[in-house]
Amino acid sequence: MSIADVFGKAKAENRSVLVGCMPAGFPTVEGSIASMLAMADAGCDVIEVELPYSDPVMDGPVIQRASDIALAAGVRTRDTLRIIEAVASRGVPVVLMTYWNPIEKYGVDAFARDLAAAGATGMITPDLIPDEAGEWIAAADKHRIDKTFLVSPSSTDERLAMTVGQCRGFVYATALMGVTGARTAVSRQAPDLVARIRRADPDMPVGVGLGVGNGAQAAEVAAFADGVIVGSALIRCVLEAPDQAEGERKLRALSAELAEGVRNRP
Amino acid sequence: MTAPPQQKGHFGRFGGRFVPEALVGALDELEAAYREAKQDPAFQARFADLLTNYAGTPSLLYDAERLSAAVGAKILLKREDLNHTGAHKVRNVLGQALLAQRMGKRRVIAETGAGQHGVASATAAALLDLECVVYMGEVDTERQALNVARMRMLGATVVPVTTGSRTLKDALNDALRDWVASVDTTHYLLGTAAGPHPFPEIVRDFVGGIGIEAREQILARTGALPDAVAACVGGGSNAIGIFHAFVPDEGVRLFGFEAGGDGVETGRHAASITGGSSGVLHGARTYVLQDDDGQTVDSHSISAGLDYPGVGPEHAWLHDTGRATYEPVTDAEAMAAFQLLCRTEGIIPAIESAHALAGAARIAPRLRAELGREPVIVVNLSGRGDKDVHTAGAYFGVLDEREEIVMGEQE
């Protein structure tokens, strides 16, 4: 199913899409595949696979720790592609979130080709703005990979329109000025940012990320966004669990809670 | 040769802005403020006044005769080690702190490795009454406890960074994370001529006085330009600072000496240009130390100030165009030059600067053969060695046993 179909289906059901994130290879390659499948089974509509990177400047402590664990265990870029393939082959829509340098090192066109072959539908680029993305845009277009760039509360209207104009699939709205990580309250800047995006392009689905950690917050964000993106809270389920089985149990419980949240627009 | 960067802040294929969208607004604001300040006589007068009457510049250009005799070239030392806070870095922090003030930002953050940029930032923040937070790898806070104390005495808050390899690159990551969340009130006082546009250009311009002064001083002294200019290169601010004024002088060879650590062939080094490859790190495309997957590889150098797995994008460009030549200098070569300067001139250099001295000694016979006469080389003595006495003392075995134990405990 394409990302456009996923958002279309959710819209028809008057709910938001739930996007759940997990770093590839955390804590092991097989463990991460099992975690992602558990999340999908329990209600995540889209799995956002994160490629672990040594210097993740957009990420808070939870994703940093998970990425460090994956890298210390020796996960490679090709493992991330293998993980995507394992999850996508089960019919789960998969997008990749990655910092730019690993893609540049792999070869931009070759990566887009292999990412498409692995079954991913799109790629989110937290440190690649469209201004620098000429090579990526060409490769993504050629290999039919959706492009998701980030917009932020600090983006000017002009940059916002430019960035949304370069997205395909959905645009990632960072709900607040800060790094990833669950927060106690939903950002007050998020509804305004989403409204500004809609003025720039009423048809582009908007996923909101940063700070959502439970069902109530998911419902709050679902009230104004097309997609709710949850990372750190899910990853913490595995990070803090004594073993993989307990981690998956917690992942299922939280995924189900979040899935209910995105269907429970206030 | 025209001076890049171009419109979008690129130096050829290098530079640019590889940052989260959240920072683009702050970078645009910084660029606009800088363009205005550059044209504002009041800003320039204030900066010049602080450089002269507070930092003690222009720094001397010293004719090092005994060193010259030892290496077989006429060596002139640009004495940045005599500046307030002991290095060229004071120029950059004063300029950026004034910019922060101009932008109405009352808080500055900085990253630091050995602590030199942290101390310089804390100094400028104290002078201009700004709040200062310095991110420093936990490993570095332990091995540079005195600099942590200095920063605190100057009123700064030091945050030990416990992620990743807990060194300079991770301190930079955490400073960027802070900035993403605090851009409205905070200026990121970046410590070297690297990072996203416009930092490489701004830092280069603020430290560019080094080269402008050296060029005037040598013309006044000898009536001619030097045959070569030599500097050490980590992030590359002191090197770009002295190179920039000489770039249009085609007869002046520019040499950047990177930290070769145990030797580039061992993999334990910090030579991003000679031992790394093109990539993206900390907001810019440049040469970086990375593995086959583009993951950053830890750097190694006896010199904490050069121990960084990237380099400023303008150096990457000067390397690609061939205008400047970059070579690695090992720990052992640098320490031999360190000792040579101590013994011949009575000057204890920063270990960083000792890399430039070692490189100058290496190129001297080469230039002599090429020119058929004694070459004239300007070496940027970018910092003084007080901070390195522990490291050098242990290296040369000149510490008494008891001191060695005390210092060992500090590390």
XYZ file of C-alpha atoms in Angstrom:
677
model
C 0.000 0.000 0.000
C 1.379 3.414 -0.897
C 1.632 6.172 1.699
C -1.001 8.142 -0.203
C -3.350 5.142 0.143
C -2.613 4.871 3.864
C -3.480 8.516 4.429
C -6.489 8.243 2.115
C -7.854 5.260 4.018
C -7.371 6.963 7.384
C -9.114 10.073 6.118
C -12.071 7.972 4.982
C -12.215 6.525 8.480
C -12.024 10.021 10.003
C -8.865 9.270 11.907
C -5.148 9.929 11.781
C -2.411 7.631 10.595
C -0.164 6.233 13.322
C 3.511 6.176 12.388
C 5.726 4.216 14.777
C 9.516 4.533 14.741
C 12.237 2.054 15.606
C 15.979 2.145 14.887
C 17.213 -0.616 12.606
C 19.316 -3.153 14.429
C 18.240 -2.103 17.909
C 19.017 -4.059 19.952
C 19.775 -6.631 17.213
C 18.759 -7.016 13.574
C 16.280 -9.794 14.357
C 15.059 -8.017 17.481
C 14.283 -4.857 15.565
C 12.355 -6.775 12.908
C 10.290 -8.480 15.602
C 9.659 -5.131 17.323
C 8.508 -3.499 14.092
C 6.180 -6.352 13.217
C 4.724 -6.265 16.725
C 4.119 -2.516 16.403
C 2.425 -2.980 13.025
C 0.338 -5.850 14.306
C -0.821 -3.793 17.298
C -1.932 -0.789 15.293
C 0.929 1.201 13.773
C -0.152 1.988 10.209
C 3.339 2.865 9.021
C 6.713 1.784 10.355
C 9.391 4.437 10.291
C 12.706 2.608 10.259
C 15.537 4.776 11.536
C 19.010 4.226 10.173
C 21.353 4.416 13.179
C 23.901 7.214 12.845
C 26.892 8.192 14.947
C 25.924 11.877 15.199
C 22.125 12.227 15.347
C 21.778 15.951 16.105
C 17.980 16.016 15.808
C 17.509 13.255 18.355
C 17.104 13.277 22.089
C 18.651 10.829 24.566
C 16.361 7.815 23.907
C 17.043 7.574 20.175
C 20.714 8.409 20.738
C 21.054 5.499 23.136
C 19.185 3.095 20.895
C 21.297 4.146 17.893
C 24.507 3.744 19.886
C 23.439 0.245 20.936
C 22.663 -0.716 17.330
C 25.961 0.663 16.038
C 27.953 -0.948 18.844
C 26.355 -4.261 17.847
C 27.746 -3.697 14.356
C 24.640 -2.842 12.339
C 25.440 -1.783 8.769
C 23.529 0.185 6.146
C 22.890 -3.055 4.242
C 21.320 -4.529 7.431
C 18.902 -1.599 7.491
C 17.861 -2.437 3.925
C 17.438 -6.085 4.910
C 15.263 -5.063 7.884
C 13.101 -2.863 5.657
C 12.673 -5.740 3.240
C 11.675 -8.140 6.043
C 9.022 -5.749 7.350
C 7.735 -4.487 3.991
C 7.423 -8.039 2.646
C 4.761 -8.634 5.313
C 2.625 -5.926 3.745
C 3.556 -3.211 6.246
C 4.141 0.256 4.747
C 7.702 1.299 5.586
C 9.457 4.636 5.368
C 13.091 5.232 6.237
C 14.318 8.096 8.398
C 17.995 8.804 7.928
C 20.633 11.440 8.398
C 22.247 12.358 5.146
C 25.868 11.239 5.340
C 25.238 7.465 5.248
C 23.237 7.968 2.037
C 25.900 10.131 0.445
C 28.496 7.503 1.339
C 26.388 4.652 -0.101
C 25.814 6.579 -3.319
C 22.610 8.567 -3.615
C 21.168 6.966 -6.741
C 22.210 3.465 -5.712
C 20.596 3.950 -2.318
C 17.314 5.152 -3.788
C 17.331 2.137 -6.092
C 18.062 -0.341 -3.282
C 15.605 1.330 -0.926
C 12.864 0.969 -3.535
C 13.881 -2.634 -4.171
C 13.666 -3.348 -0.435
C 10.071 -2.158 -0.512
C 10.226 1.168 1.319
C 7.790 3.761 0.053
C 9.578 6.883 1.196
C 12.419 8.511 3.056
C 12.474 11.226 5.739
C 15.589 13.398 5.808
C 15.995 15.301 9.103
C 19.234 17.080 8.174
C 18.703 17.500 4.449
C 16.772 20.602 3.449
C 15.474 20.892 -0.135
C 18.071 23.613 -0.803
C 20.800 20.935 -0.641
C 18.760 18.026 -1.939
C 19.098 18.265 -5.725
C 20.782 14.895 -6.085
C 18.357 13.206 -3.687
C 15.292 14.672 -5.367
C 16.468 13.397 -8.755
C 17.233 9.925 -7.410
C 13.977 9.690 -5.444
C 11.963 10.747 -8.467
C 13.739 8.262 -10.692
C 13.193 5.343 -8.297
C 9.738 6.460 -7.129
C 10.592 7.000 -3.493
C 8.428 9.502 -1.599
C 10.351 12.482 -0.213
C 9.530 13.784 3.238
C 11.280 16.940 4.346
C 10.793 18.581 7.726
C 9.144 21.887 8.498
C 9.435 23.641 11.810
C 7.600 26.319 13.795
C 10.503 28.623 12.891
C 10.096 28.085 9.128
C 9.034 31.225 7.326
C 5.895 30.992 5.161
C 8.125 31.200 2.124
C 10.349 28.303 3.212
C 7.331 26.347 4.324
C 5.722 26.609 0.896
C 9.001 25.748 -0.817
C 9.580 22.710 1.420
C 6.043 21.359 1.199
C 6.316 21.802 -2.555
C 9.260 19.395 -2.588
C 7.542 16.727 -0.493
C 5.755 13.697 -1.876
C 3.788 11.323 0.369
C 3.619 13.505 3.439
C 5.390 16.391 5.123
C 6.912 16.018 8.582
C 5.960 18.856 10.904
C 8.195 19.099 13.963
C 5.741 20.084 16.662
C 8.167 22.137 18.664
C 11.589 23.706 18.620
C 13.706 20.897 19.967
C 14.930 17.354 19.531
C 13.009 14.070 19.565
C 11.699 12.744 22.858
C 8.362 12.368 24.639
C 7.081 15.501 26.404
C 4.534 15.897 29.177
C 2.300 18.140 27.058
C 1.556 18.496 23.368
C 3.207 21.521 21.810
C 1.023 24.604 21.430
C 2.966 25.546 18.301
C 1.884 22.426 16.422
C -1.722 23.367 15.488
C -0.579 26.710 14.133
C 2.199 25.088 12.113
C -0.215 22.553 10.615
C -2.642 25.333 9.716
C 0.157 27.196 7.938
C 1.078 24.039 6.009
C -2.551 23.605 4.938
C -2.594 27.167 3.634
C 0.514 26.354 1.574
C -0.897 23.054 0.272
C -4.322 21.834 1.393
C -3.766 18.384 -0.128
C -0.399 17.422 1.350
C -0.840 15.017 4.286
C 0.846 16.331 7.434
C 2.529 14.064 9.953
C 3.313 15.634 13.310
C 6.289 14.392 15.273
C 8.236 15.265 18.423
C 6.858 14.887 21.879
C 3.920 12.447 21.572
C 4.107 9.566 24.033
C 0.647 8.301 24.970
C -2.892 7.752 23.709
C -4.286 11.014 25.037
C -1.554 13.034 23.347
C -2.060 11.055 20.124
C -5.754 11.956 20.215
C -4.912 15.593 20.795
C -2.573 15.688 17.790
C -4.968 13.606 15.670
C -7.483 16.424 16.056
C -5.481 18.607 13.681
C -2.931 16.356 11.923
C -3.200 13.624 9.301
C -0.504 11.554 10.909
C 0.895 11.143 14.418
C 4.536 10.138 14.570
C 5.776 8.434 17.733
C 9.389 7.455 18.329
C 11.050 7.783 21.689
C 8.097 6.501 23.757
C 7.988 3.304 21.689
C 11.735 2.845 21.667
C 11.818 3.244 25.435
C 9.572 0.182 25.705
C 12.441 -1.898 24.367
C 15.231 0.132 25.958
C 13.843 -0.330 29.447
C 12.594 -3.907 29.104
C 14.632 -6.734 30.644
C 14.280 -8.854 27.489
C 12.886 -8.819 23.959
C 9.637 -10.575 24.895
C 8.800 -8.020 27.576
C 9.806 -5.217 25.193
C 7.417 -6.524 22.536
C 4.628 -6.875 25.077
C 5.050 -3.218 26.057
C 5.354 -2.175 22.411
C 2.052 -3.887 21.603
C 0.320 -2.274 24.549
C 1.556 1.217 23.712
C 0.915 0.798 19.973
C -2.663 -0.259 20.720
C -3.125 2.721 23.046
C -1.761 5.105 20.409
C -3.872 3.470 17.680
C -6.933 4.065 19.788
C -5.801 7.626 20.344
C -5.564 8.454 16.633
C -9.151 7.117 16.243
C -10.409 9.137 19.166
C -10.336 12.678 17.856
C -11.694 14.979 20.556
C 40.740 34.188 -7.613
C 37.349 35.255 -6.278
C 36.536 34.531 -2.691
C 33.758 32.037 -2.109
C 31.307 31.184 -0.634
C 28.707 31.859 -3.263
C 25.063 32.611 -2.690
C 24.178 29.457 -0.782
C 27.373 29.303 1.186
C 29.287 26.755 -0.824
C 33.010 26.512 -1.449
C 32.981 24.590 -4.702
C 31.243 21.315 -3.809
C 31.878 21.838 -0.087
C 30.102 23.748 2.655
C 26.388 24.404 2.490
C 23.777 23.772 5.137
C 23.063 20.197 6.168
C 20.966 21.051 9.180
C 17.484 20.495 10.523
C 14.992 22.965 9.052
C 14.486 24.331 12.589
C 17.933 25.964 12.404
C 17.571 27.563 8.988
C 15.795 30.622 10.378
C 18.562 31.212 12.911
C 21.261 30.796 10.277
C 19.481 33.267 8.011
C 19.149 35.707 10.913
C 22.845 35.308 11.714
C 23.836 35.859 8.110
C 21.715 38.985 7.824
C 23.059 40.366 11.102
C 26.596 39.661 9.979
C 26.152 41.368 6.594
C 24.839 44.446 8.379
C 27.577 44.418 10.995
C 30.214 44.111 8.296
C 28.996 47.381 6.790
C 28.477 49.113 10.118
C 31.428 51.356 11.068
C 30.328 51.371 14.713
C 30.456 47.567 14.906
C 33.793 47.419 13.165
C 35.215 50.129 15.436
C 34.051 48.288 18.550
C 35.536 45.010 17.293
C 38.827 46.715 16.409
C 38.944 48.432 19.789
C 38.465 45.156 21.668
C 41.059 43.412 19.509
C 43.619 46.134 20.162
C 42.987 47.173 23.732
C 41.586 43.975 25.208
C 43.018 41.078 23.214
C 46.409 42.652 22.515
C 46.533 42.490 18.729
C 48.068 42.970 16.245
C 50.184 40.065 17.399
C 53.906 40.309 16.782
C 55.660 38.801 13.782
C 58.822 37.485 15.337
C 62.003 36.687 13.451
C 62.999 33.390 15.069
C 66.718 33.377 14.272
C 67.849 30.412 16.343
C 64.968 28.298 15.123
C 65.696 29.452 11.565
C 69.298 28.325 11.869
C 68.168 24.955 13.182
C 65.729 24.238 10.333
C 67.540 25.949 7.452
C 64.913 28.527 6.534
C 64.058 32.021 7.627
C 61.162 31.422 10.007
C 58.872 34.221 11.116
C 56.443 33.369 13.886
C 53.037 35.009 14.005
C 52.721 35.283 17.771
C 49.038 34.561 18.324
C 50.164 32.821 21.517
C 50.613 36.276 23.055
C 46.946 37.219 22.675
C 44.662 37.409 25.690
C 43.552 33.847 26.586
C 46.613 32.549 24.793
C 45.491 31.815 21.273
C 43.980 33.138 18.052
C 40.557 32.063 19.261
C 39.951 35.293 21.157
C 39.434 37.062 17.829
C 36.556 34.771 16.868
C 34.808 34.839 20.237
C 34.940 38.615 20.517
C 33.471 39.006 17.036
C 30.708 36.485 17.592
C 29.870 37.745 21.087
C 29.470 41.238 19.644
C 27.202 39.762 16.969
C 25.146 37.975 19.627
C 24.770 41.264 21.463
C 23.750 42.969 18.245
C 21.085 40.329 17.602
C 19.721 40.873 21.105
C 20.628 37.352 22.207
C 21.595 37.246 25.863
C 22.778 33.649 25.940
C 25.651 31.995 24.106
C 26.465 28.301 23.896
C 29.723 26.777 22.770
C 31.367 23.408 22.275
C 34.865 22.735 23.429
C 37.399 19.938 23.205
C 40.442 20.738 25.310
C 38.607 23.700 26.759
C 40.382 26.510 24.909
C 37.369 27.670 22.935
C 35.239 27.187 26.024
C 37.538 29.427 28.049
C 37.643 31.999 25.250
C 33.832 31.948 24.983
C 33.431 32.285 28.742
C 35.865 35.220 28.609
C 33.949 37.064 25.901
C 30.650 36.302 27.641
C 31.959 37.739 30.911
C 33.190 40.846 29.140
C 29.897 41.450 27.335
C 27.653 40.253 30.172
C 26.159 37.259 28.341
C 25.039 33.972 29.850
C 27.402 31.226 28.688
C 26.889 27.451 28.565
C 29.754 25.271 27.352
C 29.286 21.681 26.190
C 32.334 19.533 26.789
C 32.767 15.789 26.383
C 32.886 14.036 29.732
C 36.227 12.475 28.817
C 37.603 15.951 28.136
C 36.227 17.470 31.361
C 38.213 14.843 33.221
C 41.488 15.333 31.358
C 41.182 19.150 31.244
C 39.974 19.832 34.773
C 41.874 23.136 34.987
C 40.060 24.567 31.982
C 36.737 23.496 33.485
C 37.695 25.487 36.575
C 38.696 28.482 34.437
C 35.335 28.505 32.654
C 33.481 28.320 35.966
C 35.573 31.154 37.424
C 34.555 33.230 34.432
C 30.907 32.536 35.213
C 30.121 29.915 32.581
C 28.157 26.703 33.083
C 30.012 23.603 31.894
C 27.836 20.689 30.776
C 29.662 17.346 30.570
C 28.465 15.426 27.509
C 27.962 11.719 28.108
C 26.759 10.555 24.690
C 28.683 8.888 21.865
C 32.447 8.981 22.312
C 32.064 11.745 24.957
C 34.551 14.021 23.166
C 34.513 17.149 20.993
C 32.249 15.863 18.218
C 29.638 14.819 20.774
C 29.931 18.199 22.518
C 29.182 19.783 19.146
C 26.151 17.508 18.713
C 24.784 18.547 22.099
C 25.406 22.223 21.400
C 23.397 21.840 18.171
C 20.618 20.063 20.105
C 20.526 22.914 22.613
C 20.419 25.429 19.776
C 17.497 23.709 18.025
C 15.497 24.266 21.215
C 16.778 27.746 22.100
C 17.421 29.686 18.877
C 15.144 32.568 19.856
C 17.317 33.609 22.774
C 20.629 31.940 22.071
C 23.582 32.388 19.752
C 25.711 29.348 19.015
C 29.265 30.574 19.338
C 30.875 27.992 17.070
C 34.565 27.559 17.758
C 36.042 26.955 14.339
C 35.634 27.808 10.667
C 33.357 24.804 10.122
C 29.667 23.969 10.458
C 26.775 25.229 8.337
C 26.862 28.431 6.315
C 27.434 31.225 7.364
C 29.727 30.025 10.188
C 32.775 29.147 8.049
C 32.703 32.589 6.452
C 32.018 34.514 9.671
C 34.713 32.752 11.672
C 37.193 33.154 8.818
C 36.521 36.869 8.664
C 36.812 37.367 12.426
C 40.176 35.569 12.582
C 41.255 36.915 9.196
C 43.198 39.698 10.900
C 45.977 37.182 11.497
C 46.824 37.010 7.803
C 46.148 40.683 7.101
C 48.539 41.666 9.891
C 51.179 39.107 8.930
C 51.128 40.246 5.317
C 51.587 43.901 6.276
C 54.231 43.041 8.861
C 56.395 40.978 6.540
C 56.154 43.506 3.731
C 57.233 46.217 6.155
C 60.016 44.023 7.517
C 61.469 42.467 4.376
C 59.847 44.322 1.519
C 58.634 41.037 0.067
C 55.992 38.391 0.555
C 57.029 35.085 2.128
C 57.650 31.952 0.089
C 55.276 29.989 2.261
C 52.750 30.288 5.063
C 52.302 27.337 7.422
C 49.590 26.557 9.953
C 48.132 23.595 11.795
C 44.681 22.387 10.766
C 42.078 20.786 12.996
C 38.760 22.481 12.325
C 41.026 24.984 10.635
C 40.255 28.441 12.029
C 43.828 29.576 12.702
C 44.905 28.270 9.308
C 42.128 29.951 7.343
C 42.778 33.069 9.421
C 46.359 33.332 8.266
C 45.819 31.884 4.750
C 42.987 34.081 3.628
C 44.892 37.317 3.042
C 47.557 35.394 1.097
C 45.207 33.396 -1.161
C 45.390 35.995 -3.996
C 49.230 36.050 -3.752
C 49.973 33.198 -6.101
C 53.675 33.131 -5.271
C 52.934 32.375 -1.633
C 52.592 28.649 -0.968
C 50.021 27.734 1.655
C 50.646 24.678 3.837
C 48.171 23.180 6.285
C 49.449 20.526 8.656
C 46.911 18.063 9.979
C 47.236 15.892 13.059
C 48.736 12.614 11.875
C 48.514 11.013 15.332
C 50.319 7.670 15.268
C 50.544 7.970 11.458
C 47.747 8.141 8.896
C 48.502 4.542 7.866
C 47.668 3.298 11.400
C 44.131 4.682 11.286
C 44.794 6.489 14.570
C 44.901 10.100 13.418
C 42.837 13.256 12.922
C 43.887 14.066 9.346
C 40.497 14.582 7.671
C 41.852 15.838 4.348
C 44.842 13.538 3.906
C 43.295 10.524 5.627
C 39.530 11.003 5.238
C 37.001 11.339 2.453
C 34.233 13.652 1.305
C 31.125 13.540 3.445
C 28.714 15.553 5.542
C 29.323 16.257 9.221
C 28.028 18.925 11.583
C 26.169 20.861 8.960
C 28.574 21.009 6.034
C 29.977 18.888 3.230
C 33.700 18.561 3.758
C 36.377 15.930 4.362
C 35.532 13.697 7.293
C 36.865 10.614 8.995
C 34.228 7.986 8.334
C 33.793 4.284 7.785
C 32.373 2.576 4.689
C 28.831 3.300 5.917
C 29.398 7.005 6.507
C 29.510 6.634 10.287
C 31.933 9.080 11.869
C 35.154 7.464 13.043
C 36.852 8.651 16.235
C 39.915 10.789 15.685
C 43.207 10.560 17.565
C 45.837 13.178 18.237
C 48.148 14.118 21.081
C 46.776 17.609 20.518
C 43.263 17.966 21.890
C 42.661 21.047 19.743
C 43.222 19.107 16.512
C 41.402 15.982 17.673
C 38.308 16.352 15.499
C 37.075 14.103 12.661
C 36.183 16.942 10.269
C 37.638 20.141 8.825
C 36.296 23.495 7.697
C 34.813 23.381 4.168
C 37.002 26.169 2.818
C 40.075 24.022 3.511
C 38.435 21.132 1.653
C 37.983 23.515 -1.261
C 41.531 24.943 -1.079
C 42.748 21.343 -1.135
C 40.615 20.405 -4.137
C 41.685 23.464 -6.099
C 45.327 22.868 -5.191
C 45.740 26.385 -3.823
C 46.818 25.008 -0.461
C 48.738 21.838 0.336
C 47.784 19.654 3.281
C 50.071 17.128 4.901
C 49.873 15.086 8.094
C 52.322 15.585 10.961
C 52.576 12.776 13.501
C 52.484 13.160 17.270
C 56.212 12.345 17.392
C 57.128 14.953 14.764
C 55.030 17.583 16.507
C 56.579 16.873 19.889
C 60.101 17.088 18.448
C 59.234 20.520 17.043
C 57.659 21.473 20.364
C 60.939 20.741 22.106
C 62.968 22.480 19.410
C 61.054 25.742 19.831
C 61.345 25.564 23.625
C 65.110 25.101 23.443
C 65.967 27.463 20.592
C 63.624 30.368 21.270
C 62.418 30.051 24.844
C 58.828 29.795 23.643
C 56.565 26.940 24.768
C 54.061 26.492 21.936
C 50.657 24.848 22.024
C 51.005 21.273 20.758
C 48.591 22.263 17.988
C 50.998 24.962 16.794
C 53.914 22.540 17.112
C 52.369 20.659 14.165
C 52.849 23.791 12.038
C 56.449 24.138 13.249
C 57.191 20.504 12.392
C 55.644 20.980 8.970
C 57.706 24.115 8.336
C 60.866 22.237 9.244
C 59.852 19.474 6.829
C 59.202 21.763 3.857
C 62.287 23.931 4.426
C 64.761 21.725 2.478
C 62.155 21.136 -0.228
C 61.647 24.873 -0.728
C 65.383 25.547 -0.555
C 65.973 23.069 -3.391
C 63.117 24.530 -5.410
C 64.124 28.181 -4.916
C 67.891 27.794 -4.836
C 68.101 30.026 -1.754
C 66.987 30.225 1.828
C 63.171 30.145 1.894
C 61.105 32.548 3.997
C 58.292 30.863 5.896
C 55.659 32.495 8.094
C 54.409 30.051 10.722
C 51.234 30.722 12.629
C 52.081 30.150 16.279
C 48.399 29.899 17.028
C 48.575 29.283 20.759
C 50.776 29.002 23.794
C 51.659 25.775 25.510
C 50.740 26.429 29.144
C 47.720 24.170 28.784
C 49.932 21.393 27.405
C 52.518 21.257 30.156
C 51.002 18.083 31.633
C 50.918 16.291 28.313
C 54.366 17.419 27.224
C 55.856 16.846 30.670
C 54.645 13.271 30.642
C 55.725 12.806 27.006
C 59.294 13.930 27.662
C 59.505 12.321 31.095
C 60.475 15.580 32.760
C 57.947 15.367 35.575
C 59.097 14.371 39.027
C 57.557 11.115 40.162
C 55.226 12.775 42.667
C 53.948 15.292 40.119
C 53.393 12.517 37.669
C 51.154 10.753 40.182
C 49.204 13.929 40.919
C 48.766 14.672 37.250
C 47.889 11.076 36.522
C 45.084 11.374 39.018
C 43.836 14.498 37.314
C 43.639 12.662 34.056
